[in-house]
Tab-separated table of C-alpha atoms in Angstrom:
chain	number	residue	atom	x	y	z
A	1	UNK	CA	35.115	-10.754	-33.273
A	2	UNK	CA	31.776	-10.174	-31.345
A	3	UNK	CA	32.582	-13.520	-29.621
A	4	UNK	CA	35.800	-11.718	-28.186
A	5	UNK	CA	33.896	-8.831	-27.339
A	6	UNK	CA	31.480	-10.813	-24.820
A	7	UNK	CA	34.822	-12.435	-23.713
A	8	UNK	CA	35.665	-8.851	-22.533
A	9	UNK	CA	32.307	-7.867	-21.078
A	10	UNK	CA	32.733	-11.327	-19.002
A	11	UNK	CA	36.383	-10.261	-18.318
A	12	UNK	CA	35.143	-6.909	-16.967
A	13	UNK	CA	32.406	-8.135	-14.746
A	14	UNK	CA	34.837	-10.535	-12.946
A	15	UNK	CA	37.174	-7.505	-12.137
A	16	UNK	CA	39.509	-7.579	-8.807
A	17	UNK	CA	36.692	-6.538	-6.929
A	18	UNK	CA	33.091	-7.543	-7.457
A	19	UNK	CA	30.481	-5.250	-6.251
A	20	UNK	CA	27.413	-6.283	-4.179
A	21	UNK	CA	26.960	-9.951	-4.791
A	22	UNK	CA	24.995	-12.379	-2.827
A	23	UNK	CA	27.781	-15.173	-3.123
A	24	UNK	CA	29.783	-14.954	0.442
A	25	UNK	CA	31.810	-11.975	1.034
A	26	UNK	CA	35.017	-13.602	1.162
A	27	UNK	CA	35.643	-12.044	4.784
A	28	UNK	CA	36.688	-14.478	7.070
A	29	UNK	CA	34.729	-14.946	10.303
A	30	UNK	CA	36.684	-15.083	13.473
A	31	UNK	CA	35.958	-18.617	14.992
A	32	UNK	CA	33.660	-19.668	12.183
A	33	UNK	CA	33.858	-23.237	12.843
A	34	UNK	CA	32.192	-22.655	16.205
A	35	UNK	CA	28.611	-22.747	17.163
A	36	UNK	CA	27.363	-19.543	19.053
A	37	UNK	CA	24.704	-18.609	21.372
A	38	UNK	CA	23.438	-15.495	22.690
A	39	UNK	CA	20.103	-13.994	24.225
A	40	UNK	CA	18.770	-11.887	21.113
A	41	UNK	CA	16.100	-10.100	22.861
A	42	UNK	CA	16.607	-7.443	25.282
A	43	UNK	CA	17.857	-7.983	28.757
A	44	UNK	CA	15.597	-7.686	31.800
A	45	UNK	CA	12.214	-9.533	32.675
A	46	UNK	CA	9.657	-9.750	29.830
A	47	UNK	CA	7.240	-11.876	28.823
A	48	UNK	CA	9.188	-13.919	26.123
A	49	UNK	CA	12.913	-13.906	25.681
A	50	UNK	CA	14.847	-15.248	22.458
A	51	UNK	CA	18.167	-17.268	22.715
A	52	UNK	CA	19.393	-18.122	19.470
A	53	UNK	CA	22.246	-20.522	17.969
A	54	UNK	CA	24.170	-20.390	14.913
A	55	UNK	CA	26.952	-22.988	13.544
A	56	UNK	CA	27.142	-26.784	12.756
A	57	UNK	CA	26.433	-27.918	16.278
A	58	UNK	CA	22.963	-26.191	16.542
A	59	UNK	CA	21.160	-29.428	15.805
A	60	UNK	CA	22.823	-31.043	18.328
A	61	UNK	CA	22.368	-28.268	20.916
A	62	UNK	CA	18.597	-28.267	20.261
A	63	UNK	CA	18.419	-32.211	20.636
A	64	UNK	CA	20.471	-31.877	23.966
A	65	UNK	CA	18.006	-29.482	25.671
A	66	UNK	CA	14.617	-30.808	24.594
A	67	UNK	CA	12.612	-33.957	24.769
A	68	UNK	CA	11.876	-35.852	22.515
A	69	UNK	CA	15.317	-35.683	21.129
A	70	UNK	CA	14.110	-35.344	17.414
A	71	UNK	CA	14.680	-32.166	15.434
A	72	UNK	CA	11.255	-30.325	14.782
A	73	UNK	CA	10.041	-29.786	11.625
A	74	UNK	CA	12.281	-26.810	10.028
A	75	UNK	CA	10.930	-23.220	10.378
A	76	UNK	CA	7.696	-24.166	12.272
A	77	UNK	CA	7.431	-23.328	16.027
A	78	UNK	CA	7.143	-26.583	18.373
A	79	UNK	CA	6.446	-26.664	22.198
A	80	UNK	CA	9.032	-28.589	23.827
A	81	UNK	CA	10.103	-29.114	27.574
A	82	UNK	CA	13.601	-27.908	27.884
A	83	UNK	CA	16.209	-29.905	30.327
A	84	UNK	CA	19.517	-29.367	31.646
A	85	UNK	CA	21.692	-31.664	29.398
A	86	UNK	CA	23.818	-32.872	32.295
A	87	UNK	CA	21.488	-33.253	35.185
A	88	UNK	CA	18.198	-33.449	33.293
A	89	UNK	CA	16.564	-30.978	35.622
A	90	UNK	CA	13.612	-29.172	33.697
A	91	UNK	CA	14.478	-25.642	33.045
A	92	UNK	CA	11.459	-24.299	31.079
A	93	UNK	CA	8.499	-25.183	28.579
A	94	UNK	CA	9.455	-23.362	25.532
A	95	UNK	CA	8.800	-22.756	21.718
A	96	UNK	CA	11.602	-23.999	19.614
A	97	UNK	CA	12.308	-23.586	16.028
A	98	UNK	CA	15.000	-25.091	13.811
A	99	UNK	CA	16.188	-23.545	10.595
A	100	UNK	CA	18.536	-25.692	8.746
A	101	UNK	CA	21.372	-23.723	6.548
A	102	UNK	CA	21.489	-22.170	3.947
A	103	UNK	CA	17.883	-21.007	4.265
A	104	UNK	CA	18.447	-19.163	7.918
A	105	UNK	CA	19.461	-15.524	9.009
A	106	UNK	CA	23.327	-16.462	9.180
A	107	UNK	CA	23.251	-18.873	6.142
A	108	UNK	CA	24.339	-21.586	8.804
A	109	UNK	CA	22.118	-24.182	10.892
A	110	UNK	CA	20.420	-21.948	13.351
A	111	UNK	CA	18.059	-22.820	16.345
A	112	UNK	CA	16.010	-20.499	18.517
A	113	UNK	CA	14.459	-20.970	22.191
A	114	UNK	CA	11.573	-18.669	22.777
A	115	UNK	CA	11.575	-18.868	26.831
A	116	UNK	CA	9.886	-17.227	29.556
A	117	UNK	CA	11.527	-13.872	29.884
A	118	UNK	CA	12.245	-14.308	33.894
A	119	UNK	CA	16.179	-13.718	34.644
A	120	UNK	CA	16.142	-16.989	36.177
A	121	UNK	CA	15.143	-19.215	33.442
A	122	UNK	CA	17.079	-17.185	30.840
A	123	UNK	CA	20.408	-17.617	32.779
A	124	UNK	CA	19.329	-21.358	33.300
A	125	UNK	CA	19.023	-21.933	29.438
A	126	UNK	CA	22.359	-20.029	28.509
A	127	UNK	CA	24.278	-22.044	31.056
A	128	UNK	CA	22.767	-25.364	29.596
A	129	UNK	CA	23.886	-24.298	26.132
A	130	UNK	CA	27.243	-23.169	27.409
A	131	UNK	CA	27.734	-27.278	28.695
A	132	UNK	CA	26.948	-28.411	25.011
A	133	UNK	CA	30.200	-29.583	23.372
A	134	UNK	CA	31.166	-27.123	20.369
A	135	UNK	CA	29.119	-23.965	21.751
A	136	UNK	CA	30.494	-20.806	22.805
A	137	UNK	CA	28.804	-17.407	23.712
A	138	UNK	CA	28.528	-14.822	20.732
A	139	UNK	CA	30.504	-11.890	20.487
A	140	UNK	CA	28.651	-8.467	19.610
A	141	UNK	CA	27.456	-8.401	16.041
A	142	UNK	CA	28.572	-12.133	15.445
A	143	UNK	CA	25.465	-13.279	14.009
A	144	UNK	CA	25.200	-10.611	11.540
A	145	UNK	CA	28.746	-10.898	10.647
A	146	UNK	CA	28.251	-14.563	9.995
A	147	UNK	CA	25.021	-13.400	7.779
A	148	UNK	CA	27.421	-11.075	5.734
A	149	UNK	CA	30.199	-13.464	5.305
A	150	UNK	CA	27.951	-16.031	3.877
A	151	UNK	CA	26.229	-13.562	1.335
A	152	UNK	CA	23.049	-13.125	2.949
A	153	UNK	CA	23.481	-9.227	3.446
A	154	UNK	CA	25.465	-6.655	1.960
A	155	UNK	CA	27.658	-4.513	3.685
A	156	UNK	CA	25.059	-1.304	3.163
A	157	UNK	CA	22.277	-3.787	4.155
A	158	UNK	CA	24.259	-4.593	7.303
A	159	UNK	CA	24.610	-0.963	8.054
A	160	UNK	CA	20.775	-0.395	7.446
A	161	UNK	CA	20.180	-3.103	9.896
A	162	UNK	CA	22.482	-1.651	12.611
A	163	UNK	CA	20.519	1.697	12.112
A	164	UNK	CA	17.371	0.257	12.264
A	165	UNK	CA	18.245	-1.401	15.626
A	166	UNK	CA	19.124	1.872	16.750
A	167	UNK	CA	16.398	3.856	15.333
A	168	UNK	CA	14.557	6.336	17.673
A	169	UNK	CA	12.364	8.348	15.306
A	170	UNK	CA	10.074	7.189	12.550
A	171	UNK	CA	12.295	9.052	9.703
A	172	UNK	CA	15.337	6.864	11.110
A	173	UNK	CA	13.273	3.962	10.905
A	174	UNK	CA	11.907	4.313	7.428
A	175	UNK	CA	15.551	5.343	6.162
A	176	UNK	CA	17.009	2.213	7.908
A	177	UNK	CA	14.257	-0.113	6.655
A	178	UNK	CA	15.013	1.390	2.984
A	179	UNK	CA	18.545	0.558	3.409
A	180	UNK	CA	18.094	-2.975	5.080
A	181	UNK	CA	15.847	-3.636	1.936
A	182	UNK	CA	18.882	-3.357	-0.405
A	183	UNK	CA	18.039	-0.037	-2.017
A	184	UNK	CA	21.520	1.646	-1.717
A	185	UNK	CA	23.034	-1.630	-2.467
A	186	UNK	CA	21.061	-1.891	-5.751
A	187	UNK	CA	21.685	1.508	-6.794
A	188	UNK	CA	25.501	0.868	-6.339
A	189	UNK	CA	24.964	-2.536	-8.086
A	190	UNK	CA	23.368	-0.483	-11.331
A	191	UNK	CA	26.236	1.926	-11.355
A	192	UNK	CA	28.876	-1.053	-11.012
A	193	UNK	CA	27.111	-2.385	-14.127
A	194	UNK	CA	27.326	0.753	-16.026
A	195	UNK	CA	31.002	0.875	-15.225
A	196	UNK	CA	31.403	-2.503	-16.309
A	197	UNK	CA	29.870	-2.077	-19.760
A	198	UNK	CA	32.094	1.016	-20.015
A	199	UNK	CA	35.075	-0.534	-19.115
A	200	UNK	CA	34.196	-3.643	-21.509
A	201	UNK	CA	33.501	-0.946	-24.534
A	202	UNK	CA	37.310	0.526	-24.012
A	203	UNK	CA	39.038	-2.741	-23.582
A	204	UNK	CA	37.229	-3.830	-26.936
A	205	UNK	CA	38.906	-0.613	-28.270
A	206	UNK	CA	41.993	-1.652	-26.879
A	207	UNK	CA	42.014	-5.397	-28.183
A	208	UNK	CA	40.124	-4.948	-31.339
A	209	UNK	CA	40.860	-1.337	-32.345
A	210	UNK	CA	42.473	-2.000	-35.423
A	211	UNK	CA	40.014	-4.336	-36.509
A	212	UNK	CA	37.855	-2.652	-39.305
A	213	UNK	CA	34.889	-4.910	-38.403
A	214	UNK	CA	34.688	-3.226	-34.782
A	215	UNK	CA	31.550	-1.116	-34.594
A	216	UNK	CA	31.872	2.513	-34.703
A	217	UNK	CA	31.432	4.824	-31.464
A	218	UNK	CA	32.578	2.496	-29.172
A	219	UNK	CA	34.609	4.782	-27.126
A	220	UNK	CA	31.752	7.488	-27.821
A	221	UNK	CA	29.405	5.180	-25.840
A	222	UNK	CA	31.777	4.660	-23.074
A	223	UNK	CA	32.340	8.244	-22.621
A	224	UNK	CA	28.533	9.032	-22.586
A	225	UNK	CA	28.252	6.240	-19.808
A	226	UNK	CA	30.678	7.988	-17.688
A	227	UNK	CA	29.016	11.248	-18.211
A	228	UNK	CA	25.603	10.032	-17.024
A	229	UNK	CA	27.145	8.294	-13.947
A	230	UNK	CA	29.076	11.387	-12.868
A	231	UNK	CA	25.756	13.423	-12.945
A	232	UNK	CA	24.257	10.845	-10.819
A	233	UNK	CA	27.046	10.451	-8.469
A	234	UNK	CA	27.421	14.334	-7.893
A	235	UNK	CA	23.615	14.549	-7.159
A	236	UNK	CA	24.047	12.091	-4.487
A	237	UNK	CA	27.082	13.555	-3.148
A	238	UNK	CA	25.448	17.018	-3.088
A	239	UNK	CA	22.908	15.320	-0.680
A	240	UNK	CA	25.337	13.506	1.212
A	241	UNK	CA	25.169	15.523	4.585
A	242	UNK	CA	21.307	15.227	4.560
A	243	UNK	CA	21.627	11.268	5.231
A	244	UNK	CA	23.944	11.604	7.655
A	245	UNK	CA	22.103	14.116	9.734
A	246	UNK	CA	19.204	12.000	9.398
A	247	UNK	CA	21.137	9.099	10.943
A	248	UNK	CA	22.792	11.081	13.817
A	249	UNK	CA	20.390	14.073	14.519
A	250	UNK	CA	20.063	17.486	12.900
A	251	UNK	CA	21.207	20.492	15.112
A	252	UNK	CA	18.599	22.745	15.949
A	253	UNK	CA	19.323	26.019	17.766
A	254	UNK	CA	16.916	28.011	19.593
A	255	UNK	CA	18.141	31.603	19.956
A	256	UNK	CA	16.690	35.190	20.238
A	257	UNK	CA	17.085	37.874	22.635
A	258	UNK	CA	16.788	37.887	26.459
A	259	UNK	CA	13.243	36.782	27.927
A	260	UNK	CA	11.793	35.852	24.523
A	261	UNK	CA	10.521	32.272	25.684
A	262	UNK	CA	13.440	30.068	24.290
A	263	UNK	CA	13.879	27.819	27.530
A	264	UNK	CA	10.081	27.459	27.705
A	265	UNK	CA	10.349	26.610	23.933
A	266	UNK	CA	12.833	23.722	24.409
A	267	UNK	CA	10.817	22.353	27.578
A	268	UNK	CA	7.832	22.434	25.263
A	269	UNK	CA	9.530	20.561	22.117
A	270	UNK	CA	11.382	18.097	24.225
A	271	UNK	CA	8.585	17.461	26.704
A	272	UNK	CA	10.529	17.722	29.865
A	273	UNK	CA	12.150	20.652	31.805
A	274	UNK	CA	15.570	20.759	30.326
A	275	UNK	CA	16.069	24.389	31.350
A	276	UNK	CA	15.279	26.743	33.952
A	277	UNK	CA	12.478	29.031	33.103
A	278	UNK	CA	12.481	32.667	34.928
A	279	UNK	CA	10.992	35.982	34.166
A	280	UNK	CA	14.570	37.132	34.979
A	281	UNK	CA	16.523	38.244	31.766
A	282	UNK	CA	19.782	36.042	31.013
A	283	UNK	CA	18.734	32.973	33.477
A	284	UNK	CA	20.319	30.723	30.735
A	285	UNK	CA	24.148	31.493	30.499
A	286	UNK	CA	25.425	28.278	28.795
A	287	UNK	CA	24.674	25.842	26.036
A	288	UNK	CA	21.867	23.362	27.182
A	289	UNK	CA	21.441	20.338	24.629
A	290	UNK	CA	19.243	17.659	24.591
A	291	UNK	CA	18.260	14.960	21.838
A	292	UNK	CA	14.714	15.247	20.900
A	293	UNK	CA	12.467	13.747	18.370
A	294	UNK	CA	11.004	16.683	16.347
A	295	UNK	CA	8.001	15.527	14.231
A	296	UNK	CA	9.442	12.140	13.564
A	297	UNK	CA	13.160	13.513	12.817
A	298	UNK	CA	15.977	13.163	14.951
A	299	UNK	CA	17.369	16.497	16.353
A	300	UNK	CA	19.999	17.733	19.052
A	301	UNK	CA	18.232	20.826	20.371
A	302	UNK	CA	20.246	23.514	21.907
A	303	UNK	CA	18.999	26.317	24.320
A	304	UNK	CA	21.492	29.087	24.132
A	305	UNK	CA	22.057	32.375	25.903
A	306	UNK	CA	20.183	35.364	25.162
A	307	UNK	CA	21.820	37.456	22.466
A	308	UNK	CA	22.845	41.078	24.248
A	309	UNK	CA	25.917	42.586	25.430
A	310	UNK	CA	26.396	40.789	28.527
A	311	UNK	CA	26.352	42.439	31.953
A	312	UNK	CA	29.455	40.322	33.386
A	313	UNK	CA	32.166	38.078	32.130
A	314	UNK	CA	29.888	34.749	32.469
A	315	UNK	CA	27.118	36.131	30.422
A	316	UNK	CA	29.467	37.536	27.737
A	317	UNK	CA	30.974	33.821	27.687
A	318	UNK	CA	27.352	32.498	27.211
A	319	UNK	CA	26.898	35.132	24.372
A	320	UNK	CA	29.763	33.750	22.677
A	321	UNK	CA	28.869	30.264	22.699
A	322	UNK	CA	25.472	31.055	21.690
A	323	UNK	CA	27.034	32.697	18.483
A	324	UNK	CA	29.079	29.791	17.693
A	325	UNK	CA	26.248	27.355	18.192
A	326	UNK	CA	24.262	29.810	15.417
A	327	UNK	CA	27.002	29.244	12.797
A	328	UNK	CA	27.120	25.260	13.322
A	329	UNK	CA	23.436	24.943	13.403
A	330	UNK	CA	21.544	23.031	10.447
A	331	UNK	CA	18.027	24.932	11.694
A	332	UNK	CA	17.643	27.843	13.680
A	333	UNK	CA	14.662	28.630	15.679
A	334	UNK	CA	14.656	32.234	16.139
A	335	UNK	CA	12.135	33.483	18.884
A	336	UNK	CA	10.971	37.027	19.567
A	337	UNK	CA	8.594	38.015	22.375
A	338	UNK	CA	5.337	39.068	19.948
A	339	UNK	CA	4.442	41.513	22.451
A	340	UNK	CA	7.986	43.497	22.670
A	341	UNK	CA	9.054	43.449	18.872
A	342	UNK	CA	10.012	47.230	18.966
A	343	UNK	CA	12.577	46.697	21.916
A	344	UNK	CA	16.196	47.358	20.930
A	345	UNK	CA	17.309	43.656	21.481
A	346	UNK	CA	14.526	42.677	19.227
A	347	UNK	CA	15.402	44.786	16.604
A	348	UNK	CA	19.082	43.967	16.952
A	349	UNK	CA	18.176	40.132	16.557
A	350	UNK	CA	16.049	40.597	13.785
A	351	UNK	CA	19.024	42.678	11.718
A	352	UNK	CA	21.832	40.329	12.831
A	353	UNK	CA	20.437	36.772	12.577
A	354	UNK	CA	16.823	36.700	11.108
A	355	UNK	CA	16.992	38.976	8.161
A	356	UNK	CA	20.326	37.629	6.427
A	357	UNK	CA	18.962	34.242	6.938
A	358	UNK	CA	15.579	35.011	5.528
A	359	UNK	CA	17.780	36.692	2.405
A	360	UNK	CA	19.145	33.447	1.564
A	361	UNK	CA	18.225	30.676	-0.806
A	362	UNK	CA	17.310	27.724	0.826
A	363	UNK	CA	18.427	24.439	-0.300
A	364	UNK	CA	19.377	21.100	1.112
A	365	UNK	CA	22.528	21.843	2.650
A	366	UNK	CA	22.167	25.500	3.614
A	367	UNK	CA	21.242	26.689	6.849
A	368	UNK	CA	17.607	27.208	7.625
A	369	UNK	CA	15.659	29.626	10.009
A	370	UNK	CA	12.169	29.441	11.463
A	371	UNK	CA	10.953	32.684	12.917
A	372	UNK	CA	8.536	32.160	16.057
A	373	UNK	CA	6.790	34.885	17.647
A	374	UNK	CA	6.263	33.705	21.285
A	375	UNK	CA	4.038	34.873	24.028
A	376	UNK	CA	1.011	35.191	21.676
A	377	UNK	CA	-1.156	35.202	24.766
A	378	UNK	CA	-0.100	38.690	25.339
A	379	UNK	CA	-1.326	39.923	22.344
A	380	UNK	CA	-5.253	41.278	22.010
A	381	UNK	CA	-7.424	38.748	21.060
A	382	UNK	CA	-8.455	39.183	17.517
A	383	UNK	CA	-6.128	41.710	16.948
A	384	UNK	CA	-4.305	42.246	13.589
A	385	UNK	CA	-0.890	40.418	13.183
A	386	UNK	CA	1.663	42.292	15.547
A	387	UNK	CA	4.238	42.940	12.434
A	388	UNK	CA	3.245	42.229	8.966
A	389	UNK	CA	6.757	43.444	7.744
A	390	UNK	CA	8.250	40.403	9.383
A	391	UNK	CA	9.658	37.698	7.667
A	392	UNK	CA	7.473	34.524	7.290
A	393	UNK	CA	6.700	33.562	11.183
A	394	UNK	CA	4.451	31.528	13.132
A	395	UNK	CA	2.820	32.757	16.379
A	396	UNK	CA	2.992	30.603	19.449
A	397	UNK	CA	2.171	30.433	23.073
A	398	UNK	CA	4.272	28.400	25.375
A	399	UNK	CA	2.147	29.008	28.161
A	400	UNK	CA	-1.173	27.619	26.407
A	401	UNK	CA	0.135	25.715	23.700
A	402	UNK	CA	-1.652	27.448	20.842
A	403	UNK	CA	0.342	27.217	17.855
A	404	UNK	CA	2.382	24.265	19.037
A	405	UNK	CA	0.669	22.121	16.111
A	406	UNK	CA	1.433	24.675	13.360
A	407	UNK	CA	5.012	24.745	14.748
A	408	UNK	CA	5.639	21.162	14.493
A	409	UNK	CA	4.135	21.051	10.798
A	410	UNK	CA	6.547	23.467	9.968
A	411	UNK	CA	9.549	21.767	11.668
A	412	UNK	CA	8.681	18.758	9.813
A	413	UNK	CA	8.919	20.313	6.506
A	414	UNK	CA	12.056	22.173	7.426
A	415	UNK	CA	13.831	19.049	8.804
A	416	UNK	CA	12.906	16.515	5.681
A	417	UNK	CA	14.696	19.337	3.792
A	418	UNK	CA	17.688	19.155	6.175
A	419	UNK	CA	17.652	15.326	6.590
A	420	UNK	CA	16.027	14.397	3.272
A	421	UNK	CA	12.723	12.471	3.486
A	422	UNK	CA	13.405	8.719	4.013
A	423	UNK	CA	9.690	7.713	2.355
A	424	UNK	CA	10.644	9.431	-1.251
A	425	UNK	CA	13.502	9.802	-3.832
A	426	UNK	CA	16.892	7.806	-3.917
A	427	UNK	CA	18.117	6.114	-0.887
A	428	UNK	CA	20.541	8.628	1.276
A	429	UNK	CA	24.181	8.417	1.913
A	430	UNK	CA	23.787	7.915	6.005
A	431	UNK	CA	27.650	7.594	6.670
A	432	UNK	CA	30.667	9.360	6.181
A	433	UNK	CA	31.897	5.884	4.617
A	434	UNK	CA	29.501	6.004	1.620
A	435	UNK	CA	30.441	9.433	0.937
A	436	UNK	CA	34.225	8.510	0.854
A	437	UNK	CA	33.755	5.628	-1.652
A	438	UNK	CA	31.468	7.479	-3.646
A	439	UNK	CA	33.981	10.450	-3.969
A	440	UNK	CA	36.613	8.233	-4.776
A	441	UNK	CA	34.779	6.785	-7.720
A	442	UNK	CA	33.944	10.148	-9.011
A	443	UNK	CA	37.471	11.193	-8.685
A	444	UNK	CA	38.459	8.141	-10.791
A	445	UNK	CA	36.043	9.015	-13.622
A	446	UNK	CA	37.670	12.389	-13.553
A	447	UNK	CA	40.857	10.762	-14.122
A	448	UNK	CA	39.531	8.476	-16.972
A	449	UNK	CA	38.103	11.731	-18.841
A	450	UNK	CA	41.740	13.400	-18.354
A	451	UNK	CA	43.643	10.304	-19.270
A	452	UNK	CA	45.679	10.374	-22.473
A	453	UNK	CA	46.074	6.713	-22.984
A	454	UNK	CA	43.322	4.327	-23.292
A	455	UNK	CA	44.894	1.594	-20.850
A	456	UNK	CA	45.110	4.428	-18.409
A	457	UNK	CA	41.419	5.082	-18.917
A	458	UNK	CA	40.569	1.540	-18.374
A	459	UNK	CA	42.661	1.504	-15.076
A	460	UNK	CA	40.568	4.570	-13.967
A	461	UNK	CA	37.140	2.293	-14.729
A	462	UNK	CA	38.850	-0.317	-12.603
A	463	UNK	CA	39.455	2.034	-9.858
A	464	UNK	CA	35.870	3.347	-9.972
A	465	UNK	CA	34.494	0.005	-9.771
A	466	UNK	CA	36.750	-1.045	-6.747
A	467	UNK	CA	35.444	1.872	-4.898
A	468	UNK	CA	31.699	0.718	-5.454
A	469	UNK	CA	32.680	-3.009	-4.271
A	470	UNK	CA	34.243	-1.645	-1.208
A	471	UNK	CA	30.944	0.445	-0.515
A	472	UNK	CA	28.865	-3.017	-0.742
A	473	UNK	CA	31.184	-5.259	0.455
A	474	UNK	CA	33.879	-3.820	2.666
A	475	UNK	CA	36.808	-4.889	0.214
A	476	UNK	CA	38.018	-6.970	2.751
A	477	UNK	CA	39.157	-4.287	5.098
A	478	UNK	CA	39.087	-5.838	8.757
A	479	UNK	CA	39.447	-2.553	10.488
A	480	UNK	CA	36.311	-1.157	8.690
A	481	UNK	CA	34.266	-4.392	9.328
A	482	UNK	CA	35.111	-4.404	12.961
A	483	UNK	CA	33.705	-0.957	13.458
A	484	UNK	CA	30.576	-1.583	11.632
A	485	UNK	CA	29.677	-4.603	13.405
A	486	UNK	CA	30.673	-3.233	16.947
A	487	UNK	CA	27.343	-1.125	16.632
A	488	UNK	CA	25.458	-4.514	17.266
A	489	UNK	CA	24.202	-6.277	20.335
A	490	UNK	CA	25.334	-9.478	21.520
A	491	UNK	CA	22.509	-11.490	20.245
A	492	UNK	CA	22.485	-9.827	16.892
């Protein structure tokens, strides 16, 4: 009987969609029989440019352009003279590397040419490769797509690689590197293993339910495993927005009454003159947005009109847009004039915006607020706190820069709560696709619990495993794969 149960475990693991595997993805690569080539380093003049090839004719291409014609030792740099294969004209003296498959990035035979980065040199080598039979220019993301097709990368690792290439802040780099290292894929693999065991127990009950030798509590163990998995999935889904904010940027809105120094603060944080600064109240009448790196986290910083009853229709529209942005903000930087806290506009802003936000219990998905008292340089030196009755706040002078270090540290802590800290904790869900499949898996587990028939319960577990398989392998959906690989440059 136990031999039959082991067979069920193996059968469950071979389900219709297998999660996170290092065997080939099964996804066909367009033109996979061809050998591709492209410039992998950035465009423009540089010291060294890297040109790479991948495919069965890579060795022939390397021999065609180099002298002597024999292939260098695998994975060791070798200095060679590059020549045009037709005319024999020297093109450059370069380092070349040979990566025979499957021990290469793509799993195919690959070659790299490390040439001098002048445009004429790069153009000459690319044209020479184009004249080698069997070679064609690569499409965007085609090298990585071949790596995925040959099982070198899972789909979540591919997404991590794309995010690493596009990372602009330290937090984005850390998160992308964790995903490229396979942390999210390994987590999904663990969940898939749990589902496989639960499915094996359910199928054992279906096949051997009337056998007195079947160990008691088989279905109870499956139920316990499903409950634990539901808790884990629910926790990750509650934090799903944080990973997406980390990838695309948190929305930080600078708001306050007129002439509090909002535009000066935006210019200070963005380190460039984004907004016009004037002593005249109401200078900013529209929402000005700029992407910035705030304490290592990506953010979209919005400068808004001063909140007051507008003097005209244009300013009234600006105030309306400012209030709309406040509702959409992940983090509000509330700015007040430290020397004018008793003014009607400051009191109204405290009552309408600051105090309600300060009374809410913060969590990773709720709107957060930092209160900044600007123009601290106008306060008497060594004097008491201008308003000890205010909620927790920071003193800042945009004119002198005093207090900026404390503000950046406070921003780092707030944005770590909003976006998640990529240095600690479980891997974050950085794309809506991740959230969709985990939610689908959780919904299927709900159907399992509600199923009146054991066969329907088993089918619900198969559907749940299918969602995890789609998350790490794409499930063969060509449209989804096209969108993901479109994010890459041509040489990657």
